[in-house]
Coordinates of C-alpha atoms and ligand atoms in Angstrom, one line a residue:
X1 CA 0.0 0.0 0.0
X2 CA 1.4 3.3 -0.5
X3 CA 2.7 4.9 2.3
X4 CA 1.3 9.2 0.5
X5 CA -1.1 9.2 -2.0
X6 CA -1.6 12.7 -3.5
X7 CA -5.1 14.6 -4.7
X8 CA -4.7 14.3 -8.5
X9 CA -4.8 18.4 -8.8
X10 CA -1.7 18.4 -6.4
X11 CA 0.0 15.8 -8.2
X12 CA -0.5 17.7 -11.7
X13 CA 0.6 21.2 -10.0
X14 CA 3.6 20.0 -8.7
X15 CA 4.9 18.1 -11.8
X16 CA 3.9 20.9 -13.4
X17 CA 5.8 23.6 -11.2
X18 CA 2.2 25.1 -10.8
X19 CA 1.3 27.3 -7.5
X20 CA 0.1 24.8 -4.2
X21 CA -0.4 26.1 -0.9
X22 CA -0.8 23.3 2.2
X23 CA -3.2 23.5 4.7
X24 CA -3.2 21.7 7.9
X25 CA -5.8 19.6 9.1
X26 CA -5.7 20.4 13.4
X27 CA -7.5 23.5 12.4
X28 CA -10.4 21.2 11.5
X29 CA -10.0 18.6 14.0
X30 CA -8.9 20.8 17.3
X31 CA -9.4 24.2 16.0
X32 CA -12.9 24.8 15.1
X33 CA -16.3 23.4 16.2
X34 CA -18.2 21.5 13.4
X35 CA -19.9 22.4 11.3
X36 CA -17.4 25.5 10.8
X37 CA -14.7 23.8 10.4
X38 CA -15.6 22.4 7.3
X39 CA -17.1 25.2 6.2
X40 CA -13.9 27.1 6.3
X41 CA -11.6 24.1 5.4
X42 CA -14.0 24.2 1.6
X43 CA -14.1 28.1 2.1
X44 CA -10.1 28.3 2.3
X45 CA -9.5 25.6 -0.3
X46 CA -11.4 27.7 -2.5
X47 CA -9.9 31.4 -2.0
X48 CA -6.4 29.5 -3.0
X49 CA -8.0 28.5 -5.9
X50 CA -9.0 32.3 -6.9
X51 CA -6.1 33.4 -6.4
X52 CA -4.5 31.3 -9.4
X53 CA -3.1 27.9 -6.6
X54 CA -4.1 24.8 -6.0
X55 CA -4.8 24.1 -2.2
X56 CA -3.2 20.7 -0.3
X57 CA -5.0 19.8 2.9
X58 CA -2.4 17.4 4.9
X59 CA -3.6 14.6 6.8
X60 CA -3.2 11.3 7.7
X61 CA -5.9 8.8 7.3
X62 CA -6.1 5.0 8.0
X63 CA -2.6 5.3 8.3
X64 CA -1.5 7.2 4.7
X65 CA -0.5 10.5 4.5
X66 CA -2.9 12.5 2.2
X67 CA -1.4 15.5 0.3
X68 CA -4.8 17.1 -1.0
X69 CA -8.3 15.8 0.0
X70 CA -11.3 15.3 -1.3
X71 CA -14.5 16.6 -0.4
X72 CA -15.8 13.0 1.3
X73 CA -12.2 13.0 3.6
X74 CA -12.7 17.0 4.5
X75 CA -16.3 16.3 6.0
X76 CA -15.2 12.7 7.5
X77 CA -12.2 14.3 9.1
X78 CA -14.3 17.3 10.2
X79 CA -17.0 14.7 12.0
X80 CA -14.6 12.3 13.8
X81 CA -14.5 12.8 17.6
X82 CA -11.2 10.5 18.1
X83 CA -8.4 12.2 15.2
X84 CA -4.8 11.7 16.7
X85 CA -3.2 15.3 17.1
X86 CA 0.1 14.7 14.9
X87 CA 3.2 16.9 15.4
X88 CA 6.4 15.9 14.9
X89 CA 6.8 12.8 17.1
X90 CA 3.8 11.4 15.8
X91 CA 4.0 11.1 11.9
X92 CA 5.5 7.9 12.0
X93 CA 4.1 6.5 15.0
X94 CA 0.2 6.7 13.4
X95 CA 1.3 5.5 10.1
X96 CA 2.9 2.7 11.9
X97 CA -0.7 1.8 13.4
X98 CA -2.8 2.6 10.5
X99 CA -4.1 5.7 12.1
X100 CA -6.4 8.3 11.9
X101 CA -5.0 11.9 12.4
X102 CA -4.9 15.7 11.6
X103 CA -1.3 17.2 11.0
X104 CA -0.6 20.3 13.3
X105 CA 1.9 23.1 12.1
X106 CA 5.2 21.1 12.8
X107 CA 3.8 17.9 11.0
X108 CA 2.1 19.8 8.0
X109 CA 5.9 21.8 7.0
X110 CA 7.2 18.3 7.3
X111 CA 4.5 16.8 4.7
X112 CA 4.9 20.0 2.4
X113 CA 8.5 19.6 2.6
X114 CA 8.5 15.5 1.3
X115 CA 5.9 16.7 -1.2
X116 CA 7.9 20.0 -2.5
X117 CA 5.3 22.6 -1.5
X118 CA 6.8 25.6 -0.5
X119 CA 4.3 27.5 1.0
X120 CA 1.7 27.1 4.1
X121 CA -1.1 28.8 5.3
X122 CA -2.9 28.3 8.6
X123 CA -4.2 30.5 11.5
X124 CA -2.2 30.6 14.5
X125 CA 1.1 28.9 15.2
X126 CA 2.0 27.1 18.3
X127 CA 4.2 29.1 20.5
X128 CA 5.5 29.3 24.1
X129 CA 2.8 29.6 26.5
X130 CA 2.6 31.4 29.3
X131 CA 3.9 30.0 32.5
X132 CA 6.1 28.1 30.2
X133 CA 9.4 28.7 32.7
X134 CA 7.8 26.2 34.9
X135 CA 5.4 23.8 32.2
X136 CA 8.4 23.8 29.9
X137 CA 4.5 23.8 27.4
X138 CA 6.7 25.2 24.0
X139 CA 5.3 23.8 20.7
X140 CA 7.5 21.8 18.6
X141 CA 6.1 24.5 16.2
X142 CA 8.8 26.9 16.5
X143 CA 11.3 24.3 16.5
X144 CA 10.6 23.0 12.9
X145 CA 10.1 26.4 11.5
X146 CA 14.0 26.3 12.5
X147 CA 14.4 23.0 10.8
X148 CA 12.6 22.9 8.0
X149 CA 12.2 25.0 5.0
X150 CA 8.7 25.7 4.1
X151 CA 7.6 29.5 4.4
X152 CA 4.6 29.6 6.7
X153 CA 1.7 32.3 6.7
X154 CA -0.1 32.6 10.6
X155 CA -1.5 36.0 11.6
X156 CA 0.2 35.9 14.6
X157 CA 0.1 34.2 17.8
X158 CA -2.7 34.2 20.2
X159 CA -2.3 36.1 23.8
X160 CA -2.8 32.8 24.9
X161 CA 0.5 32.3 24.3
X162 CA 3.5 34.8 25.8
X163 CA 4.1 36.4 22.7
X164 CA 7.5 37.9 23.4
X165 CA 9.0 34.6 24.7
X166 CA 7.7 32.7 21.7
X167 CA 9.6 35.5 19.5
X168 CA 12.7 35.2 21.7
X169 CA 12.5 31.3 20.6
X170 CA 12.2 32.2 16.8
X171 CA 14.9 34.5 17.1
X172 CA 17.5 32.1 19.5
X173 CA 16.3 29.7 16.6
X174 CA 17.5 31.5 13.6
X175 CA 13.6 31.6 12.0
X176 CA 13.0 34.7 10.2
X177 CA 9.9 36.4 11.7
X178 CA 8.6 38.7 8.8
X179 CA 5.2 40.9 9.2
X180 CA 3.5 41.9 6.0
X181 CA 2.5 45.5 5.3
X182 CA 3.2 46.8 9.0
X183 CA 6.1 47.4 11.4
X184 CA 4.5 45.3 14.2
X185 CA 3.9 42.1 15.1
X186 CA 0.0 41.3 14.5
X187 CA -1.6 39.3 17.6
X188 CA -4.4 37.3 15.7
X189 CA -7.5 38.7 16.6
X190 CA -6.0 42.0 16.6
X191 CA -3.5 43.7 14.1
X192 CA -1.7 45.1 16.9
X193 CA 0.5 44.0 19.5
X194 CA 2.8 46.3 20.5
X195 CA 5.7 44.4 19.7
X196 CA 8.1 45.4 16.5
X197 CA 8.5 42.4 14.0
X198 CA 12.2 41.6 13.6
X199 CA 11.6 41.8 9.6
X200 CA 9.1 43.5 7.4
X201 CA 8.1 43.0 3.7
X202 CA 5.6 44.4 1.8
X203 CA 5.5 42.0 -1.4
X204 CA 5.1 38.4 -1.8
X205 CA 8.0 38.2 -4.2
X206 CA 10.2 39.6 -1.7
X207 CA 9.0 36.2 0.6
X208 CA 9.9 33.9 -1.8
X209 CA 13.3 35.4 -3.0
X210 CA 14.4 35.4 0.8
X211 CA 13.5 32.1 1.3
X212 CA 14.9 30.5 -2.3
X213 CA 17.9 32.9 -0.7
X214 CA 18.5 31.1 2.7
X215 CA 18.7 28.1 0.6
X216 CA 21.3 29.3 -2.2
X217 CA 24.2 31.1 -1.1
X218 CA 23.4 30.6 2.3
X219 CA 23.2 26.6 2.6
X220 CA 20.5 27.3 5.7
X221 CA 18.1 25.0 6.8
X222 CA 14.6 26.2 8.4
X223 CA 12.0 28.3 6.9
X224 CA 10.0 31.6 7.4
X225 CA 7.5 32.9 9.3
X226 CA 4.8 35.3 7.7
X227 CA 2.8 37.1 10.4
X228 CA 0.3 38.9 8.5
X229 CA -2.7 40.7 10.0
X230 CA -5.7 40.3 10.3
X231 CA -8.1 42.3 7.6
X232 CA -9.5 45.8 9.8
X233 CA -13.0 45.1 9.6
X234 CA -13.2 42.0 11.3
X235 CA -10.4 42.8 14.2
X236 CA -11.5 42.3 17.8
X237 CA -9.5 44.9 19.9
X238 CA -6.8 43.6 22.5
X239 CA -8.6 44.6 25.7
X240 CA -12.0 42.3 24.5
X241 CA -9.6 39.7 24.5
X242 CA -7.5 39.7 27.5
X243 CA -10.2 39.0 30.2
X244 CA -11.4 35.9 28.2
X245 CA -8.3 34.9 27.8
X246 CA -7.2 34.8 31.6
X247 CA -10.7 33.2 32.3
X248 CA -9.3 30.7 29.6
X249 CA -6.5 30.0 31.1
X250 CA -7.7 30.0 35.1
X251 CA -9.9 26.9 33.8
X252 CA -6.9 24.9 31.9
X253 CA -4.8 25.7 35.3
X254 CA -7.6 24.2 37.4
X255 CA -8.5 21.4 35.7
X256 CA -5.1 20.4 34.6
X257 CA -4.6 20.2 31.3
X258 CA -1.2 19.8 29.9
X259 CA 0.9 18.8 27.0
X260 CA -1.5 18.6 23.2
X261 CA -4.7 19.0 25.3
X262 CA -3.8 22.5 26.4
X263 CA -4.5 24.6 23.2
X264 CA -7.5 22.9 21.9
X265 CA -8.8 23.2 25.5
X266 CA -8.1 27.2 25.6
X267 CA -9.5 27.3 22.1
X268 CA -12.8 25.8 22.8
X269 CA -13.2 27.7 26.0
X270 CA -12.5 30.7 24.3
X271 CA -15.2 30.0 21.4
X272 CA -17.9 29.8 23.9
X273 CA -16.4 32.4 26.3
X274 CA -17.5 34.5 23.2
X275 CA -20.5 33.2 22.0
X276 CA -18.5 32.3 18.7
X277 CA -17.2 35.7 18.0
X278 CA -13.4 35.1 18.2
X279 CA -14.4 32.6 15.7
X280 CA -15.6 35.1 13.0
X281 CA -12.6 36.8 13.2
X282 CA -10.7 33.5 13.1
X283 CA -12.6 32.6 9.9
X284 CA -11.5 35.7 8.5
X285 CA -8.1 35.7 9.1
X286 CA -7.2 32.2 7.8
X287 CA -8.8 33.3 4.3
X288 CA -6.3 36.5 4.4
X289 CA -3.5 34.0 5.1
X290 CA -4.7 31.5 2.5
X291 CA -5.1 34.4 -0.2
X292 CA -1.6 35.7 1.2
X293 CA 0.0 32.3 0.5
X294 CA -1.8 31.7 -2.9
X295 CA 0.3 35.0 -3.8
X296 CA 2.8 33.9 -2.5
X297 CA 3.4 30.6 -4.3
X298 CA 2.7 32.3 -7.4
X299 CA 5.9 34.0 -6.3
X300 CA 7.7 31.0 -5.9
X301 CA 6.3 29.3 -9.4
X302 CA 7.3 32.2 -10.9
X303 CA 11.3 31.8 -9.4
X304 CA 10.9 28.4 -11.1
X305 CA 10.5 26.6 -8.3
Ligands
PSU401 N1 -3.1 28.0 17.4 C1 -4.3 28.5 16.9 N2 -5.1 27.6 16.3 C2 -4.8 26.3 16.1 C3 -3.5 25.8 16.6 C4 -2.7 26.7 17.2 O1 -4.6 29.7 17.0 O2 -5.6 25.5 15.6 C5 -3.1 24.4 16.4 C6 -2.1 24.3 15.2 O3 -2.3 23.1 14.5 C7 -0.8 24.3 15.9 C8 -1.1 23.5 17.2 O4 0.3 23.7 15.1 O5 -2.4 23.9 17.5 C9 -0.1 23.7 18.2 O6 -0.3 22.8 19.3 P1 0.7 22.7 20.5 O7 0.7 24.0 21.2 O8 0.3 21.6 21.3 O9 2.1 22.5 19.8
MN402 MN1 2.3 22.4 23.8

């Protein structure tokens, strides 16, 4: 049996040298309530498509790794109550066992990477949470963008994470932290966060030549980061946020969840802590990203890469 089997429209765009974006799949899985998720996971796949790319939603099922999925997979993945969460240390393991499982940040730049997709859109990243000096909670996220070299698009991290510790760990890391169009750093639900990006670019072009750069002369390994912000009219403002957040966190604390469980937890508390408005915003936002890296694969196709 094969061990990746590829949508046929991601199989013909990358012989061809045509535009693909990836996608992850925890997003769906962890990220969003159903019937949302799907929603967005079609609504995505199809602003990639405008924008002249062909998307590649990454995850494993019944133990192969799917480059690209069908409609049928999308809305089976988006149902199931028992998907694996797969970073890293669990690509191989749930292949092993013939597994069900949806790819987080770290696992999705490592499927891109095998299938020569350069470019990745999602939300949020992982990042280093708060309290993290004594949880030692810091997503193997930051760890592959340091490792592997697929440019990824996030719009930022969330407050629930310590935002300046998680860009002391990109920096320490050698990852390129780049915010599009603005000087700062954007925090997600908001385009502001007080904190100046380390780079700034204003054209996809730009993203791809730096990254085909690190590669040739530079012999570096890793990718990029992209934080780009969210669009104005759907922003929800900084101080909204914070008290939800702390609640969020008070009732992970209390009820002691740790390791993968903690973000999906402080994710779906704060979903119904708003009645589902962070989620507008967070539908929003992933279709700027998506758009974003449709451009900026164009940018890379056009390189020849
Ligand atoms: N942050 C978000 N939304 C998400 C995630 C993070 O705002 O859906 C998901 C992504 O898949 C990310 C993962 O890679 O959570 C990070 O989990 P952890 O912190 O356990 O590494
Ligand atoms: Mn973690």
């Amino acid at each position: 049996m094969d061990r990746i089997a590829y949508a046929p429209e991601v199989e013909t765009a990358l012989r061809d040298g045509d535009p693909v974006v990836a996608l992850e799949s925890t997003i769906i899985t962890h990220g969003m309530p159903y019937p949302q998720n799907v929603e967005t996971a079609r609504q995505v796949e199809d602003d990639i498509r405008a924008e002249g790319a062909v998307p590649a939603t990454i995850a494993m099922l019944g133990g192969v790794l799917h480059i690209g999925l069908t409609d049928n997979e999308l809305e089976t993945l988006a149902q199931a109550k028992d998907v694996a969460k797969l970073s890293r240390a669990d690509l191989a393991a749930c292949m092993a066992q013939g597994g069900n499982g949806a790819t987080t940040v770290a696992a999705t730049m490592i499927a891109a990477r095998l299938a020569g997709i350069h470019v990745f859109a999602t939300g949020g990243i992982g990042g280093v949470h708060r309290g993290a000096e004594t949880s030692f909670d810091i997503s193997a996220d930051l760890l592959e963008l340091a490792k592997t070299p697929v440019t990824v698009v996030a719009a930022g991290a969330k407050a629930i994470l310590d935002i300046p510790k998680t860009l002391e760990v990109l920096e320490t890391q050698g990852v390129p932290v780049i915010a599009y169009g603005q000087d700062e750093v954007p925090a997600f639900w908001s385009r502001s966060s007080g904190i100046k990006a380390p780079l700034r670019m204003d054209n996809p072009a730009t993203i791809a030549r730096a990254a085909m750069l690190r590669a040739e002369p530079f012999g570096l390994d890793g990718g990029q980061l992209v934080v780009n912000p969210i669009p104005a009219d759907f922003e929800i403002p900084r101080e909204v946020m914070i008290p939800v957040i702390e609640d969020a966190l008070a009732a992970a604390e209390e009820q002691g969840i740790t390791a993968k469980e903690v973000t999906p937890f402080l994710l779906d508390h704060i979903f119904h802590a708003t009645q589902g408005a962070s989620l507008d915003a967070n539908i929003a936002l992933v279709r700027n990203n998506a758009r974003l890296g449709a451009a900026i694969a164009r940018a890379f196709s056009a390189l020849g890469r």
